[in-house]
Coordinates of C-alpha atoms and ligand atoms in Angstrom, one line a residue:
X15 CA -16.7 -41.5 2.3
X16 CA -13.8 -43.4 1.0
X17 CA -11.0 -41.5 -1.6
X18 CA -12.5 -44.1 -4.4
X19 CA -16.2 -43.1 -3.7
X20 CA -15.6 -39.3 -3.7
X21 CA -13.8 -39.6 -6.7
X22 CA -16.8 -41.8 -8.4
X23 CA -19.5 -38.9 -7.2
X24 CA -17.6 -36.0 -8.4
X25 CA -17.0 -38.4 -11.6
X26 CA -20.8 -39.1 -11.8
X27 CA -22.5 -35.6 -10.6
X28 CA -20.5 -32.5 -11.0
X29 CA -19.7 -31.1 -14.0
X30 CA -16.3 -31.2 -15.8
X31 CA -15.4 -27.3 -15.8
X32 CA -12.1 -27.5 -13.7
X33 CA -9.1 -29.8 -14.3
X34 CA -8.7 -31.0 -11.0
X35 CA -5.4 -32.6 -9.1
X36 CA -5.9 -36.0 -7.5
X37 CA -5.9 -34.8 -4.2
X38 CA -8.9 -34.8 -1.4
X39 CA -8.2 -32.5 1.2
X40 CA -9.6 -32.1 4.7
X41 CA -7.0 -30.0 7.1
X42 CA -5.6 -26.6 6.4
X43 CA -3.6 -24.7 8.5
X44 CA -1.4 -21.4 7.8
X45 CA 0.6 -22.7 4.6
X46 CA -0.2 -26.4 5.2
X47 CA -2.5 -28.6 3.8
X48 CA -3.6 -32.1 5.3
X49 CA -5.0 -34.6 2.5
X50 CA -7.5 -37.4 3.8
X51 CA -4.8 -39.9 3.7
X52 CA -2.7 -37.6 5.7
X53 CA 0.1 -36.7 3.8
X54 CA 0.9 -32.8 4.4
X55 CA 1.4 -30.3 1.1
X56 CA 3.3 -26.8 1.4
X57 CA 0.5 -24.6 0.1
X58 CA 2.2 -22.0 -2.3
X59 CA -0.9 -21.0 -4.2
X60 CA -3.3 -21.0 -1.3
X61 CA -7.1 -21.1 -2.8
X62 CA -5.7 -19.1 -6.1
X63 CA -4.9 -15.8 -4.5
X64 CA -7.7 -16.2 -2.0
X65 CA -5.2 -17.6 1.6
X66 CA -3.5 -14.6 1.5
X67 CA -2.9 -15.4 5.6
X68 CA -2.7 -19.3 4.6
X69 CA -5.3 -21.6 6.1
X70 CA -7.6 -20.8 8.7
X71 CA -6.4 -18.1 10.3
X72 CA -7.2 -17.4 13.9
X73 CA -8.6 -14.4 13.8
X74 CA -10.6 -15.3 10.6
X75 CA -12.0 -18.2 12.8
X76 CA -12.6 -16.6 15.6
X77 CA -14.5 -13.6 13.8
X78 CA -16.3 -16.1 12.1
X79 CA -17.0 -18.2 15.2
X80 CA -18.5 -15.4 17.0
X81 CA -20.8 -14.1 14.5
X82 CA -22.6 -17.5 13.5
X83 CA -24.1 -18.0 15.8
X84 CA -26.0 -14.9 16.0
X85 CA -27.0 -13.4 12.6
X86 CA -25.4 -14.9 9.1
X87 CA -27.2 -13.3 6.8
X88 CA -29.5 -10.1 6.3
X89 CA -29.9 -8.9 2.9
X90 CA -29.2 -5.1 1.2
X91 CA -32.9 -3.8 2.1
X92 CA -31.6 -3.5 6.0
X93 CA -28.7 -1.9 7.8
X94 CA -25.9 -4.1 9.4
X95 CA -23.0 -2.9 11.7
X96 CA -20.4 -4.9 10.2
X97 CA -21.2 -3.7 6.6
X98 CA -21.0 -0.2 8.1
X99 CA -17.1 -1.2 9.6
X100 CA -15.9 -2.8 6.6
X101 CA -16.7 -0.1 4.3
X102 CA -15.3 2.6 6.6
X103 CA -12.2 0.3 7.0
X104 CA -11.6 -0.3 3.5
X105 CA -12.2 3.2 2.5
X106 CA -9.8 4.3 4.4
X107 CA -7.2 2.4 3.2
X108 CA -7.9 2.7 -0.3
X109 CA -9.1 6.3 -0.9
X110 CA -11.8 8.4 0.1
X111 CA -14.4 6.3 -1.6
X112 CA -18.0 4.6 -1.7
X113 CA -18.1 0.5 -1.8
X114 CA -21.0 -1.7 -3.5
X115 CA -20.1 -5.5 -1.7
X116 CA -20.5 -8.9 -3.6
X117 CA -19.7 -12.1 -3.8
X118 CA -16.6 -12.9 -6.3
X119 CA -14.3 -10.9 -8.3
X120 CA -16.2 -11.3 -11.7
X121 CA -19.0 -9.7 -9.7
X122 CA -16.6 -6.7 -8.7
X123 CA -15.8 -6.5 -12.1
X124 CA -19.5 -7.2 -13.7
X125 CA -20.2 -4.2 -11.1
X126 CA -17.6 -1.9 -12.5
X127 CA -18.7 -2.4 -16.1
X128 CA -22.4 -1.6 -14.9
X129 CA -20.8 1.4 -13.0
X130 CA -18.8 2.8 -15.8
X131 CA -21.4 2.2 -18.3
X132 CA -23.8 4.1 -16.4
X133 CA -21.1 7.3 -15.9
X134 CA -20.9 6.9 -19.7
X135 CA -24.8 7.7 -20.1
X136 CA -25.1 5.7 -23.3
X137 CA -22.2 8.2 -25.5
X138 CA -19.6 6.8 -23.7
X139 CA -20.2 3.1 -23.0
X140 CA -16.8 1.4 -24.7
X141 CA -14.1 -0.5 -22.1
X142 CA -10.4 -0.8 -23.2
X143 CA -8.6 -3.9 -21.5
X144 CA -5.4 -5.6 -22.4
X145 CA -4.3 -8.6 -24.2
X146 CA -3.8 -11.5 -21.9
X147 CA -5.7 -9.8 -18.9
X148 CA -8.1 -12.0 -16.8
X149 CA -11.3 -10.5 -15.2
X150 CA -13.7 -13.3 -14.8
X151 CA -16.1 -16.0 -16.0
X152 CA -19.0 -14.3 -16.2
X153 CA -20.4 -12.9 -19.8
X154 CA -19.4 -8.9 -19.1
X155 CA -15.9 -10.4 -17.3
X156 CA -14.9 -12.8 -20.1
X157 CA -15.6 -10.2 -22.8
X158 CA -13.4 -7.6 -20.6
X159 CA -10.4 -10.5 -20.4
X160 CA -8.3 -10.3 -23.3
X161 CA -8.0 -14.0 -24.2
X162 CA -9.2 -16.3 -27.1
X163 CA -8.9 -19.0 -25.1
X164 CA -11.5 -18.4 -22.4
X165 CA -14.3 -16.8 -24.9
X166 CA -14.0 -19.8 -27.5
X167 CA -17.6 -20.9 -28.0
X168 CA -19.2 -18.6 -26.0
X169 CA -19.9 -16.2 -29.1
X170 CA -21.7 -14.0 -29.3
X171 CA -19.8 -11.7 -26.3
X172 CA -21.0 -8.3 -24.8
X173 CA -20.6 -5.3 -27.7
X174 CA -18.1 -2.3 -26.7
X175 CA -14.8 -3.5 -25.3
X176 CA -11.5 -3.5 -26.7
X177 CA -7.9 -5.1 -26.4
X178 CA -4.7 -3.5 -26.5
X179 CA -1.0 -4.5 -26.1
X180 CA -0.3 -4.7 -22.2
X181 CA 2.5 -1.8 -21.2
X182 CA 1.9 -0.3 -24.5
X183 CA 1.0 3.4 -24.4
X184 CA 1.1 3.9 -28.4
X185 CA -1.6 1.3 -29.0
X186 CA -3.7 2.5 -26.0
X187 CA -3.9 6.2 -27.3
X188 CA -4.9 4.5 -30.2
X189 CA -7.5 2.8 -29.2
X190 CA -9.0 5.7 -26.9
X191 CA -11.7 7.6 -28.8
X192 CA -14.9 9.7 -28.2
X193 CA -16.7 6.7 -27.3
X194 CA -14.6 4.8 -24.5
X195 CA -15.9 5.3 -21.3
X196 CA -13.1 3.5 -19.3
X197 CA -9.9 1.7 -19.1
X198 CA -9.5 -1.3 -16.6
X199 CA -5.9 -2.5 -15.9
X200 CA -4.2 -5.2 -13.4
X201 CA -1.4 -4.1 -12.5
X202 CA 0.3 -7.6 -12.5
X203 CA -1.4 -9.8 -14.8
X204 CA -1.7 -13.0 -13.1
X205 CA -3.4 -15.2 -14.8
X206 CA -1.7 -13.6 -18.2
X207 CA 1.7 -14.8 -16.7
X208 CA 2.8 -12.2 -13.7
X209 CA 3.1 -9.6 -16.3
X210 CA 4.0 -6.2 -14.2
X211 CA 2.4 -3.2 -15.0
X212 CA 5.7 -0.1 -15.5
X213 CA 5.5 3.0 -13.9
X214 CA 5.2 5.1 -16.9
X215 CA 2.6 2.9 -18.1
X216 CA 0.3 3.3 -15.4
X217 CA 1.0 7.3 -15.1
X218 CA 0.6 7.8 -18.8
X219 CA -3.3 5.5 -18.3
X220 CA -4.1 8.2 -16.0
X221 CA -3.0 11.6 -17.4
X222 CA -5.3 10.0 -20.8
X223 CA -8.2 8.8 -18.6
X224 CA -7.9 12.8 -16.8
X225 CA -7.5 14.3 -20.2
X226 CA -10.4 12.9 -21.7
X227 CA -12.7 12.2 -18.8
X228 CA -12.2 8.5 -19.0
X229 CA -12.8 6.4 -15.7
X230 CA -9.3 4.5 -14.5
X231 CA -10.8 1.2 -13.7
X232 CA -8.1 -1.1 -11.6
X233 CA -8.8 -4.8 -11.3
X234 CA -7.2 -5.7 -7.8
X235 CA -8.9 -9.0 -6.9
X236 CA -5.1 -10.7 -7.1
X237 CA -3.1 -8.1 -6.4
X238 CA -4.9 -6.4 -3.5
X239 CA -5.0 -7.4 0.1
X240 CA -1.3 -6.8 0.8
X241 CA -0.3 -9.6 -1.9
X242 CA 2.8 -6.9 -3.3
X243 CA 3.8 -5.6 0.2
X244 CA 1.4 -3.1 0.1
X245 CA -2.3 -3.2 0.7
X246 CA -3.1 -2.6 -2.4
X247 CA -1.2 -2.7 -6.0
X248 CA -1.6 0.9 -6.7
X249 CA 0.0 2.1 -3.8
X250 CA 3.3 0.8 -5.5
X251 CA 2.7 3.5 -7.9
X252 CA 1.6 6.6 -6.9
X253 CA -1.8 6.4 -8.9
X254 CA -5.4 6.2 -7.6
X255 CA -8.0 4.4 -9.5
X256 CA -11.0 6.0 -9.9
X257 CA -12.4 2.2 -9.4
X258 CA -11.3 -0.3 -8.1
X259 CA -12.3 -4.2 -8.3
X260 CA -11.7 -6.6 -5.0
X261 CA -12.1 -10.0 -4.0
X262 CA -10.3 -12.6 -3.8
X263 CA -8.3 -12.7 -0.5
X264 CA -10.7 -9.7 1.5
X265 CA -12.7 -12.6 2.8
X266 CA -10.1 -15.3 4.2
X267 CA -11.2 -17.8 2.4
X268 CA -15.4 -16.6 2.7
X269 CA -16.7 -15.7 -0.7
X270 CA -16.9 -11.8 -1.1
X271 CA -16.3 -9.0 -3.7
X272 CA -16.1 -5.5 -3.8
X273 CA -16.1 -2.4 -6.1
X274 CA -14.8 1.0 -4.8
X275 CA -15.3 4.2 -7.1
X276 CA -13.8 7.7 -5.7
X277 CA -17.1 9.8 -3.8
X278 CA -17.5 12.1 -6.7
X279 CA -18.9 9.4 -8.9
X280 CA -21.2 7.9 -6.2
X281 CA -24.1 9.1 -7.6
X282 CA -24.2 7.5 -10.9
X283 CA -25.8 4.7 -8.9
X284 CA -29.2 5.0 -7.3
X285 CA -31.4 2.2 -5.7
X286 CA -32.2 0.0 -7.9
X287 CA -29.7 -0.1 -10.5
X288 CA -27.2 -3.1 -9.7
X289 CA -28.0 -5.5 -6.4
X290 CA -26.8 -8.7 -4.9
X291 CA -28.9 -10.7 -2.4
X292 CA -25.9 -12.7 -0.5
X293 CA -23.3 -9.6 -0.3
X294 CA -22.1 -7.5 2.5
X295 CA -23.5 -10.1 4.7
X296 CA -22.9 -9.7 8.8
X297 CA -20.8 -12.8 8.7
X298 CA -18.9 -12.5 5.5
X299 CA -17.9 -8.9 6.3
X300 CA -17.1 -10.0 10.0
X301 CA -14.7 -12.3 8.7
X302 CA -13.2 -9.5 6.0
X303 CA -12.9 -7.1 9.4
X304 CA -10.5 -10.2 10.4
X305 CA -8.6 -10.7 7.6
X306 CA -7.8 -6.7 7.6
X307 CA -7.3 -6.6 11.6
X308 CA -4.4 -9.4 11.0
X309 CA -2.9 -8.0 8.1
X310 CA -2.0 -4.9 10.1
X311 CA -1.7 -6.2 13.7
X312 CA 0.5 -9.2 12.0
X313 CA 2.4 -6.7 10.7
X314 CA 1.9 -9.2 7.8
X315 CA 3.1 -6.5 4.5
X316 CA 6.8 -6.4 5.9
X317 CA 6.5 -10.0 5.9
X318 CA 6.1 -9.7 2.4
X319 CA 8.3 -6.9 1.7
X320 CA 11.1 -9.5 3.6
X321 CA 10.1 -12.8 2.2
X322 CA 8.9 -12.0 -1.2
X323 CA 13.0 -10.7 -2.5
X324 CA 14.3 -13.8 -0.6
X325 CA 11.9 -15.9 -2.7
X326 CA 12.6 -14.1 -5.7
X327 CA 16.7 -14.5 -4.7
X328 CA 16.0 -17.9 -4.1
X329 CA 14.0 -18.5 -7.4
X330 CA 17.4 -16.7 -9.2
X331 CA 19.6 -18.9 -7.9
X332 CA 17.5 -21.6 -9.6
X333 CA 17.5 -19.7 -12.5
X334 CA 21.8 -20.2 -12.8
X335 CA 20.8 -24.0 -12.6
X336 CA 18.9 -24.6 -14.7
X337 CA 18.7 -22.6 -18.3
X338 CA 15.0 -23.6 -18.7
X339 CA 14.5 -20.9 -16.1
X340 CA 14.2 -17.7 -18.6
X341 CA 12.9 -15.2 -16.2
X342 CA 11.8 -14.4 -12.7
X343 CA 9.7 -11.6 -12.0
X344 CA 7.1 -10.9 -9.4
X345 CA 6.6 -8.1 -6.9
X346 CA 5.7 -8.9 -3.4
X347 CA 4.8 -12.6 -3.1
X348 CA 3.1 -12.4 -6.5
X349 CA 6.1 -14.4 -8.3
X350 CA 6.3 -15.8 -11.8
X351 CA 9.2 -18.1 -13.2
X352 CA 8.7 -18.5 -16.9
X353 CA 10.5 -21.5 -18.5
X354 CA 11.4 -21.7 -22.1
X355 CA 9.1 -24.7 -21.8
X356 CA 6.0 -26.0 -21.1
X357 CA 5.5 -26.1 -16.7
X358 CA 2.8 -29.0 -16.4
X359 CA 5.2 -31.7 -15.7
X360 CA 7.2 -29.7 -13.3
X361 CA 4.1 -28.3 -11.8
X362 CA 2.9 -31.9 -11.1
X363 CA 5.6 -33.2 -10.0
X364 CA 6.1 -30.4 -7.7
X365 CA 2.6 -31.8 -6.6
X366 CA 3.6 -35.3 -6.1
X367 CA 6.3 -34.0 -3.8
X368 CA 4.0 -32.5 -1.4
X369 CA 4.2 -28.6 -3.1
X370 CA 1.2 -27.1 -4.7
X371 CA 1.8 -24.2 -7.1
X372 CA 0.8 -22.9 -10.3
X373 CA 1.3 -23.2 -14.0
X374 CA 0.0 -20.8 -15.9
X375 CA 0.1 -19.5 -20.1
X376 CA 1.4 -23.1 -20.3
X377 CA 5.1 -22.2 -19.3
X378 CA 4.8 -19.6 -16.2
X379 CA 5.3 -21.4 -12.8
X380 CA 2.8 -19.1 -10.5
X381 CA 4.0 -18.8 -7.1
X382 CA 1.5 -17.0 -4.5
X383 CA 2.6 -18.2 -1.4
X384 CA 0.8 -17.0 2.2
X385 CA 1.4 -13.8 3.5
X386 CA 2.8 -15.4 6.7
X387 CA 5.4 -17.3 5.4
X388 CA 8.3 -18.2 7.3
X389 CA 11.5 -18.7 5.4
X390 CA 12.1 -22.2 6.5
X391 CA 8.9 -22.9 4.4
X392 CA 10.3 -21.1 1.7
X393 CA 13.5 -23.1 1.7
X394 CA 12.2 -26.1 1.9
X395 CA 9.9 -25.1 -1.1
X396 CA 12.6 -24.3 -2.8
X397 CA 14.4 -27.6 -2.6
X398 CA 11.3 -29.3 -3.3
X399 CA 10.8 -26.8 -6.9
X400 CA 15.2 -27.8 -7.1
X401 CA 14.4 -31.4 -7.0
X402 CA 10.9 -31.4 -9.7
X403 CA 12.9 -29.7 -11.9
X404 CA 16.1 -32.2 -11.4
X405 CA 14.0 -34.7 -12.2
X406 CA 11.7 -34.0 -15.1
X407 CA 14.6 -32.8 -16.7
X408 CA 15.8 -36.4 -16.5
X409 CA 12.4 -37.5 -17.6
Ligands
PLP501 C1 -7.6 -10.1 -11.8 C2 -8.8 -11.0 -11.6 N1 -10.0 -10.5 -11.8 C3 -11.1 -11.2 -11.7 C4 -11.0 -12.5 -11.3 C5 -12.3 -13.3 -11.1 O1 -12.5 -13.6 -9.8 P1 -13.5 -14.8 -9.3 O2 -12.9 -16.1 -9.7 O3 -13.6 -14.6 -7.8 O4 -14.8 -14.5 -10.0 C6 -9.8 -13.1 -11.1 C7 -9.7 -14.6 -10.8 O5 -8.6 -15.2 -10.9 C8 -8.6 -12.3 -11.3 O6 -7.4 -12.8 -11.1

């Protein structure tokens, strides 16, 4: 098919939900992307958190490659060795735990709502979130994310959740009352703007949530798999979740989810009660058992711990440029540069010039590179970001 024709079928037979960049590609590797027509991209927002070790990572492939070809799929009513070794793996470096597998992150979260709902026994069924959190598309999700702008038109939304400032213990005391059976957090809101949870914040959620017997929900489908230099976000902070939300990047680019909740609460699910036909899969999970082999055998989190403050150094020095540059924050190689104007143009130009990033809350550049990056890529994205700027500032 020509560039012209899969335009016209997209144009003709899928539906309008994403706004999509005029680009049709057919090659990835690491943190390089190949369009048909052969021009190359830097890739510094890999599959929206998902490339977390760039493109097509050998030992994603080769996991992949070697299950295929003899079992793909077995559903939850059966046993399946890899199922068995990703659970065990992840457990162990997240916290002594028990995993339900799916297949996104609004699943992982759709799960944990199910989950904390069901600890709650119908007294305690209310969720506190945050304004301008993101937690998925799905009808429990999108009432847990704290933004209009995603729920417009979609009314009536699920009963029992509520918003509170983001870093603002005050308001969450406030909002905590006999009836709230958890609070879910991300620790760096992404999609909100790379908004970083504080440490006082984060211990003050969970003397409340001990106090009162509330469930600390943590929603790590961006920030987890190594993304802040450690494996997972709350590792930065001392604090264990009592469950946790994955996705995201655990897959390598293969579509899976998970929720972990601490062994004590186990039982509040029996058989029956929540269920997903494609999930935990042998060949998904074989592929997650790559993706977690090569972030430790890579030794890819002092990558990030390296990179991610030259990046951020980098970014600065951009800031002293150009005074549409108001702040850069990010932790890790979760970076956001907020501009006291509106990113798309910079964003697209940034596109045009062979570097994909993100724009997001209208004037946050997003910038979620690969784990694996190499500073030379991160130089010349820099001078790429350098000459956008230059040059939509000129108009
Ligand atoms: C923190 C967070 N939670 C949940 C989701 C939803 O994940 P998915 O798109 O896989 O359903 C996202 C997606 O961006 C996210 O960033």
């Amino acid at each position: 098919m020509k560039a012209n024709e899969i335009f016209q079928e997209y144009n003709d037979h899928v539906l309008l939900t994403y706004t999509r960049m005029p680009a049709i590609f057919v090659k990835g590797k690491g943190s390089v992307l190949t369009d048909i027509q052969g021009k190359k991209y830097l890739d510094f927002f890999p599959g929206w958190g998902v490339g977390n070790l760039g493109h097509c990572h050998p030992k994603v492939m080769g996991a992949v490659r070697e299950q295929i070809g003899k079992l793909i799929h077995i559903p939850n009513n059966f046993y399946n060795p890899h199922q068995a070794k990703l659970a065990k793996e992840l457990v162990r470096v997240a916290f002594e735990g028990k995993i339900f597998f799916c297949n996104s992150g609004t699943e992982a979260v759709e799960a944990a709502i199910k989950f904390v709902r069901m600890y709650g026994q119908g007294k305690k069924f209310e969720i506190i979130t945050t304004v301008n959190s993101f937690h998925g598309r799905t009808m429990g999700a999108l009432t847990a994310t704290g933004q209009e702008k995603h729920q417009k038109g979609f009314m009536p939304l699920m009963p029992g959740f509520k918003y509170v400032p983001f870093n603002d213990i005050n308001a969450l005391k406030a909002a905590v009352n006999g009836q709230t059976a958890a609070i879910m957090i991300e620790l760096i809101q992404g999609e909100g703007g790379i908004n970083i949870a504080t440490k006082e914040y984060v211990k003050a959620i969970r003397q409340i949530c001990d106090e009162k017997k509330i469930l600390l929900v943590f929603d790590e489908v961006q920030t987890g798999i190594a993304r802040t230099g450690e494996i997972f976000g709350f590792k930065h902070y001392g604090i264990t979740p009592d469950v946790m939300c994955l996705a995201k990047a655990l897959g390598g680019g293969l579509p899976i989810g998970a929720m972990i909740v601490k062994k004590e609460l186990a039982d509040c699910f029996k058989p029956g009660m929540h269920g997903s036909t494609f999930a935990g899969s042998p060949l998904i999970c074989k592929a997650a058992l790559g993706v977690l082999k090569a972030i430790y055998a890579e030794k890819i989190m002092k990558n990030v711990k390296t990179q991610g403050p030259y990046l951020i150094e980098r970014l600065e020095g951009l800031k002293f440029k150009y005074d549409i540059i108001k702040e850069v924050r990010g932790l890790g190689l979760m970076i956001g540069v907020e501009l006291t104007v509106d990113g798309t143009a910079i964003f697209k130009e940034c596109f045009s010039r062979g570097l994909i990033i993100n724009c997001t809350q209208g004037n946050v550049l997003r910038i979620m590179p690969a784990l694996n990056v190499t500073r030379r890529q991160i130089n010349k994205a820099i001078h790429i970001l350098d000459g956008a700027i230059e040059a939509t500032l000129k108009g």
